PDB file of C-alpha atoms in Angstrom:
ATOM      1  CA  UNK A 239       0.000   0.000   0.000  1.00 48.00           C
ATOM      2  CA  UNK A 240       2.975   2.372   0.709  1.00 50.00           C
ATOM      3  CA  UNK A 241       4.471   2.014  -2.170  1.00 47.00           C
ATOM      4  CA  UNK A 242       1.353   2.739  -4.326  1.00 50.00           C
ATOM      5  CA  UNK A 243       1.205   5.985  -2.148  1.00 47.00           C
ATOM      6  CA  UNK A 244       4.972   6.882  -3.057  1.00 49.00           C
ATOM      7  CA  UNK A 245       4.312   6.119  -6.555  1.00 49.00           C
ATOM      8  CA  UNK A 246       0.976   8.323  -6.867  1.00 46.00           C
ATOM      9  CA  UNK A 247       2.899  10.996  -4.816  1.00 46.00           C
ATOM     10  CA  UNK A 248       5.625  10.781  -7.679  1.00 46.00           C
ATOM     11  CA  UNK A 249       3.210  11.245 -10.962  1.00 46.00           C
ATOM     12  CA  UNK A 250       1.642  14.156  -8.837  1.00 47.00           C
ATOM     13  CA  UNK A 251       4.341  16.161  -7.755  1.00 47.00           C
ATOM     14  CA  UNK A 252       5.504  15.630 -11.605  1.00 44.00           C
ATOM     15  CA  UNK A 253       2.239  16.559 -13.204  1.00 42.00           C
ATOM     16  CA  UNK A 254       2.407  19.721 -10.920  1.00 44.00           C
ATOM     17  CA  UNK A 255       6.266  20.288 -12.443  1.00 40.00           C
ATOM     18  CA  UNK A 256       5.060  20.176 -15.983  1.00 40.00           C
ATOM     19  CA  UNK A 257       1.629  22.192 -15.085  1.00 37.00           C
ATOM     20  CA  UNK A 258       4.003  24.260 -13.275  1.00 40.00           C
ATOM     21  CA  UNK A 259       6.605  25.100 -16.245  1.00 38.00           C
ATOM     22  CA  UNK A 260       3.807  25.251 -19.066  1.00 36.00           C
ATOM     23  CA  UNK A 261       2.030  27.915 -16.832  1.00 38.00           C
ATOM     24  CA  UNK A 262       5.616  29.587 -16.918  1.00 32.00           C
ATOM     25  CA  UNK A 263       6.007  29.384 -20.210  1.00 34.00           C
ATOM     26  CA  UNK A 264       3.026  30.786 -21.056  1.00 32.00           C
ATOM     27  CA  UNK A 265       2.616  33.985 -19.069  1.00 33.00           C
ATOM     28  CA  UNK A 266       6.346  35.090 -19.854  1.00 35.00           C
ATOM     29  CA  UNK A 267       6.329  37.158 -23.315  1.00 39.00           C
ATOM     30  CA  UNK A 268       8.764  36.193 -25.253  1.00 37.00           C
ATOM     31  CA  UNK A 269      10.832  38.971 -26.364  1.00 41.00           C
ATOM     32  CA  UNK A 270      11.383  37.744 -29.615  1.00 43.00           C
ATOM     33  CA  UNK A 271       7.615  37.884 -30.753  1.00 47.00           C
ATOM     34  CA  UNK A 272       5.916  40.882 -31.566  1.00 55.00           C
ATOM     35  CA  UNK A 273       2.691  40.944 -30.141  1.00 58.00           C
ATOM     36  CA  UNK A 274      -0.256  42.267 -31.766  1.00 71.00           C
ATOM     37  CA  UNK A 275      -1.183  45.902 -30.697  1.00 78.00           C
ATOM     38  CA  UNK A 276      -4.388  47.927 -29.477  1.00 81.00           C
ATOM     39  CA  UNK A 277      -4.506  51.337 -28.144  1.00 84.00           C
ATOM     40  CA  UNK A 278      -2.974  51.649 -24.839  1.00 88.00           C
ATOM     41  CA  UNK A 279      -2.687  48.142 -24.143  1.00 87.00           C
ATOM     42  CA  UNK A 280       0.486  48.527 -26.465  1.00 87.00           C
ATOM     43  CA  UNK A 281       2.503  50.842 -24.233  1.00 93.00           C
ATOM     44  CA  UNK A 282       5.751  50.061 -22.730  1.00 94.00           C
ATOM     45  CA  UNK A 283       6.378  47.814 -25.763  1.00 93.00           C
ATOM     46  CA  UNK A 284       9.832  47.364 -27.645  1.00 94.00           C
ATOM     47  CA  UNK A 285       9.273  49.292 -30.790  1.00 94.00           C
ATOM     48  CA  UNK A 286      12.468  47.159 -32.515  1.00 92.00           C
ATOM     49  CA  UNK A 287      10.680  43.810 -32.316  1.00 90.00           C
ATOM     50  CA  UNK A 288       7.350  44.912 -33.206  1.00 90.00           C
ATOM     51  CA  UNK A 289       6.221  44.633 -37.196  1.00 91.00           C
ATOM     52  CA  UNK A 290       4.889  48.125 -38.568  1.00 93.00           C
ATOM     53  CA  UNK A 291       2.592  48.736 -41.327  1.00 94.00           C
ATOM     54  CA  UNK A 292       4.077  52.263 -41.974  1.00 94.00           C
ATOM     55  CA  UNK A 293       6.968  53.549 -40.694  1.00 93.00           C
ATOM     56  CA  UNK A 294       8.916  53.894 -38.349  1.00 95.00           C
ATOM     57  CA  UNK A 295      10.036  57.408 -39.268  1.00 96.00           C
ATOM     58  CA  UNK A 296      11.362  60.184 -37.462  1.00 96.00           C
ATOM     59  CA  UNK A 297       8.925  62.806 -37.156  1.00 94.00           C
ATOM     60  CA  UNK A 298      11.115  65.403 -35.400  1.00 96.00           C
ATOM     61  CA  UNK A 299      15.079  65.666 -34.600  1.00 97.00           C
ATOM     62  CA  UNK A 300      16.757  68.121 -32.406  1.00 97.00           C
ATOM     63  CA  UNK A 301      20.137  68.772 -31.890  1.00 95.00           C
ATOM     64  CA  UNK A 302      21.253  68.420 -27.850  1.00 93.00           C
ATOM     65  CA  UNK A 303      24.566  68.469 -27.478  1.00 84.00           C
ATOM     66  CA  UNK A 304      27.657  68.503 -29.605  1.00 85.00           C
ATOM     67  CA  UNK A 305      27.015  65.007 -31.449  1.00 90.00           C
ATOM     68  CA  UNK A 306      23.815  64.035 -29.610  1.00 95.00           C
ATOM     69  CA  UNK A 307      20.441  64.026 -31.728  1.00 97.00           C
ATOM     70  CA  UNK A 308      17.064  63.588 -29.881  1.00 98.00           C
ATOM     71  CA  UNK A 309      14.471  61.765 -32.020  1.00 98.00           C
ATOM     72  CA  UNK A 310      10.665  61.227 -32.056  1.00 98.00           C
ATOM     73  CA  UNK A 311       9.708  58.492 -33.524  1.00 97.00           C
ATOM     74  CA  UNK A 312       6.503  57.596 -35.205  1.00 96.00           C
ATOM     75  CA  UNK A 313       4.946  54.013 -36.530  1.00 95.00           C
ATOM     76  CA  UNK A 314       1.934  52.163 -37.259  1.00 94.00           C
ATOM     77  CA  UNK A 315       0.677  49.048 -36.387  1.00 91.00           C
ATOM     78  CA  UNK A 316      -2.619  47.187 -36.074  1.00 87.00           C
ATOM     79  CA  UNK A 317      -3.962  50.245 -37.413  1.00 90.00           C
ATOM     80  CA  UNK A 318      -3.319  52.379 -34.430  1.00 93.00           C
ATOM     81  CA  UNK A 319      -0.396  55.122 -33.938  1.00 94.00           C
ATOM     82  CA  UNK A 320       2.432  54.825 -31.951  1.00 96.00           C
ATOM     83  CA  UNK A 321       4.998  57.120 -30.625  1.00 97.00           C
ATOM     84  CA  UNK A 322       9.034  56.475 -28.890  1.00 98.00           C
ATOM     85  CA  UNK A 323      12.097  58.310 -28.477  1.00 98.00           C
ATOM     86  CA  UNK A 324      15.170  57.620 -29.316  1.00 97.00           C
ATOM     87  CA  UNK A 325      19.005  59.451 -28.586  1.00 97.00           C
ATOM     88  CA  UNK A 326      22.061  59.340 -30.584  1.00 97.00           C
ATOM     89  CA  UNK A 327      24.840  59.792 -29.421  1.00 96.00           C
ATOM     90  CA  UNK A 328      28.662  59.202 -30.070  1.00 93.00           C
ATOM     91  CA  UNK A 329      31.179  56.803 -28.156  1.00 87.00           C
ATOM     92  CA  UNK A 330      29.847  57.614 -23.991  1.00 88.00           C
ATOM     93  CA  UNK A 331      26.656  57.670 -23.593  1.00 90.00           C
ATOM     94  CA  UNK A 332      26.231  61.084 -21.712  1.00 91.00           C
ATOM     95  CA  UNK A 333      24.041  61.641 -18.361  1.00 94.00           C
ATOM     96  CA  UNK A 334      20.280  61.922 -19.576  1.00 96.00           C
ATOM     97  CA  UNK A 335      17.322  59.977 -19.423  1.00 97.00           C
ATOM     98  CA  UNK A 336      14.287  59.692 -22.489  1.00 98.00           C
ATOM     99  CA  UNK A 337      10.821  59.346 -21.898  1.00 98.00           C
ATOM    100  CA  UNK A 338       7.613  60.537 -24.100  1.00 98.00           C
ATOM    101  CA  UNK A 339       5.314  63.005 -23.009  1.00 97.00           C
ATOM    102  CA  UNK A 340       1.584  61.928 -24.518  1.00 97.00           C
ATOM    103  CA  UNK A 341      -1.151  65.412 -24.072  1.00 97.00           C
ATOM    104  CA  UNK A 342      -4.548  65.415 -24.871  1.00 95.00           C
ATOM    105  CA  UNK A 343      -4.527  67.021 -28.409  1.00 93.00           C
ATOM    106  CA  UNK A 344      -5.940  70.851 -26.836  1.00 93.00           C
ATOM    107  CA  UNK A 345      -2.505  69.711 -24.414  1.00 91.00           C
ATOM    108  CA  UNK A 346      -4.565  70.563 -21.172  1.00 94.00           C
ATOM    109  CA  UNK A 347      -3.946  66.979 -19.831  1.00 96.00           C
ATOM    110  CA  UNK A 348      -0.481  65.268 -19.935  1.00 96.00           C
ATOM    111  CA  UNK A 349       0.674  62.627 -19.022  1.00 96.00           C
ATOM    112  CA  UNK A 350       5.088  62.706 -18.840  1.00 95.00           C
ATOM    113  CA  UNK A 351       8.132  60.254 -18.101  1.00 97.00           C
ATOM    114  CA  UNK A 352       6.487  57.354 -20.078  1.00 97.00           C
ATOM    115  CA  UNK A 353       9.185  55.268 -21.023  1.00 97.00           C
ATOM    116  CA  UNK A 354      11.533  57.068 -19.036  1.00 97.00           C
ATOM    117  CA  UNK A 355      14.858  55.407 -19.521  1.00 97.00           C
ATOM    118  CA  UNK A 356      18.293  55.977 -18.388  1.00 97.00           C
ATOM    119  CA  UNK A 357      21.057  56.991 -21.870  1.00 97.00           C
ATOM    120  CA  UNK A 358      22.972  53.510 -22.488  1.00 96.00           C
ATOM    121  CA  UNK A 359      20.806  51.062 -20.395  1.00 96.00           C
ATOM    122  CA  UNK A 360      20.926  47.706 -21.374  1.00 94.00           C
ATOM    123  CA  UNK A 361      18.438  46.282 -23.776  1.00 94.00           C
ATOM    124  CA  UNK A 362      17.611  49.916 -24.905  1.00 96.00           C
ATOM    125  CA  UNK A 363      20.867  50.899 -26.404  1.00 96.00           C
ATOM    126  CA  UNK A 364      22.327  49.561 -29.291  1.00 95.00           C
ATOM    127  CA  UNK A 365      25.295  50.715 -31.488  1.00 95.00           C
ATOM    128  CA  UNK A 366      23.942  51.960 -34.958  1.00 94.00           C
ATOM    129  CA  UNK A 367      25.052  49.787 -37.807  1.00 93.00           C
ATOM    130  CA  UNK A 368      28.158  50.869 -39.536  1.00 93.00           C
ATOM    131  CA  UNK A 369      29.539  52.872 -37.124  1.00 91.00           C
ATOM    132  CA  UNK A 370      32.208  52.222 -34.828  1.00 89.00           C
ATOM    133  CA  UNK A 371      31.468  54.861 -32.102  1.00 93.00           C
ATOM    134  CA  UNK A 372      27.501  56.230 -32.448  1.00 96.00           C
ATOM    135  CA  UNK A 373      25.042  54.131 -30.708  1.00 97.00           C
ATOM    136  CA  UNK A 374      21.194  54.800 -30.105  1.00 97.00           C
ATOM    137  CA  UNK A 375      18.980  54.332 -26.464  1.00 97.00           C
ATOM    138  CA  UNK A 376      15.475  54.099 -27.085  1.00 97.00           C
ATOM    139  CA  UNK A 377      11.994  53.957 -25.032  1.00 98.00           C
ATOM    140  CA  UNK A 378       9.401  51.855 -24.791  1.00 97.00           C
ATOM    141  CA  UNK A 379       6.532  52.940 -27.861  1.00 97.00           C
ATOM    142  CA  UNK A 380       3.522  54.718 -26.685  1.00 96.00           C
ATOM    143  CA  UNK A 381       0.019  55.087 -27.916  1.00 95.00           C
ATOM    144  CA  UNK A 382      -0.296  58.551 -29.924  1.00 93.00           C
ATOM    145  CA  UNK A 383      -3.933  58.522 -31.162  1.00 91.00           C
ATOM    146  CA  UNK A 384      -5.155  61.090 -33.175  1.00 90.00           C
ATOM    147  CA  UNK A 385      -6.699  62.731 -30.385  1.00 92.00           C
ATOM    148  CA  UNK A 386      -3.443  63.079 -28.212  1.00 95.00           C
ATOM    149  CA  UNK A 387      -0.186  64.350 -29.372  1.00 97.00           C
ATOM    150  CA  UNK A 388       3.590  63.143 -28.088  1.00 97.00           C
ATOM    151  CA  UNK A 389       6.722  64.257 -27.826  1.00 98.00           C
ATOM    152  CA  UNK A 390      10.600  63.071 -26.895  1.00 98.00           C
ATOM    153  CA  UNK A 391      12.301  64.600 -23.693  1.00 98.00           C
ATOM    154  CA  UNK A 392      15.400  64.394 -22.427  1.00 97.00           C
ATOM    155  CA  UNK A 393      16.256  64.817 -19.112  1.00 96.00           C
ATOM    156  CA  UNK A 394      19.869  66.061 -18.517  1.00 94.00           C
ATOM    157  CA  UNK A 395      21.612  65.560 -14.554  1.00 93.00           C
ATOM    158  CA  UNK A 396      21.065  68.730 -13.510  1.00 93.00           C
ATOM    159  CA  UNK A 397      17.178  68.719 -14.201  1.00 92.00           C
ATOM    160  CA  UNK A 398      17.112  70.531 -17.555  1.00 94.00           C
ATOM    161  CA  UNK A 399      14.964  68.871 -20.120  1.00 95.00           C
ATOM    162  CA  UNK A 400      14.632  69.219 -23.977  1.00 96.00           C
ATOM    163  CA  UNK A 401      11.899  68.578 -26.271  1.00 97.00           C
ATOM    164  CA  UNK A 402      10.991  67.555 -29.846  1.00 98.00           C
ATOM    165  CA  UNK A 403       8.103  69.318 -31.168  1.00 97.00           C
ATOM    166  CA  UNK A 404       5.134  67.942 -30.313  1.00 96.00           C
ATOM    167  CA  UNK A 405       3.402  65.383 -33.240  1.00 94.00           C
TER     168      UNK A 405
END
């Protein structure tokens, strides 16, 4: 009788180890797959691994330091609009952060630091093809509806911030 117990107690504790890792596997996105997108319920997504219908396309660049360029970008997917930022810069990255700023399109509402990521952190930052020196830090995309508007910030260490027209 014991040893029917130990062997039930076995194919249990396994079926709960496979249940287990298939539950795992299965509310971890893979970063890899680009998910289908709908309104808000996109934001915070990696714009790099995500498949556009048009774009992306830098709507605005401005010029923030010596050889540092702050982007906004712009794509569409799913049929909705989405918006990111995106720094280059050459060889160090230099003390900033990124985010998006996403107003209501009269700009009486905002809502600011989505995204907000540090210049050179890893998994945003990637060295631009080519080059040997000039590498890129992005955000997260954003929705940008028609009814809202975004821009790109920086944020520099001593609190000032710069901004790409709004789109």
């Amino acid at each position: 009788m014991s040893f029917k117990r130990s062997r039930m107690a076995r194919m249990a504790s396994a079926l709960g180890t496979i249940l287990g890792a298939l539950a795992l596997v299965l509310t971890i996105p893979n970063s890899a797959f680009a998910a289908g997108c709908s309104g808000s319920g996109c934001d915070d997504h990696d714009p790099n691994i995500q498949t556009w219908q048009s774009g992306p396309v830098t709507n605005y660049t401005v010029q923030v330091g010596g050889s540092e360029f702050l982007e906004l970008r712009w794509g569409k997917t799913d049929g909705d609009q989405y918006s990111w930022a995106r720094l280059e810069y050459f060889s160090l990255a230099p003390d900033y952060h990124i985010m998006i700023e996403r107003c209501n399109s009269s700009g009486t509402s905002c809502t600011t630091y989505l995204g907000y990521t540090k210049v050179g952190a890893s998994g945003w930052t990637a060295k631009v093809a080519g080059s040997s020196n000039t590498y890129v830090t992005r955000t997260p995309m954003y929705y940008n509806p028609s009814t809202s508007k975004a821009r790109a910030c920086i944020v520099k260490s001593n609190g000032a911030t710069t901004c790409t027209p709004y789109y």
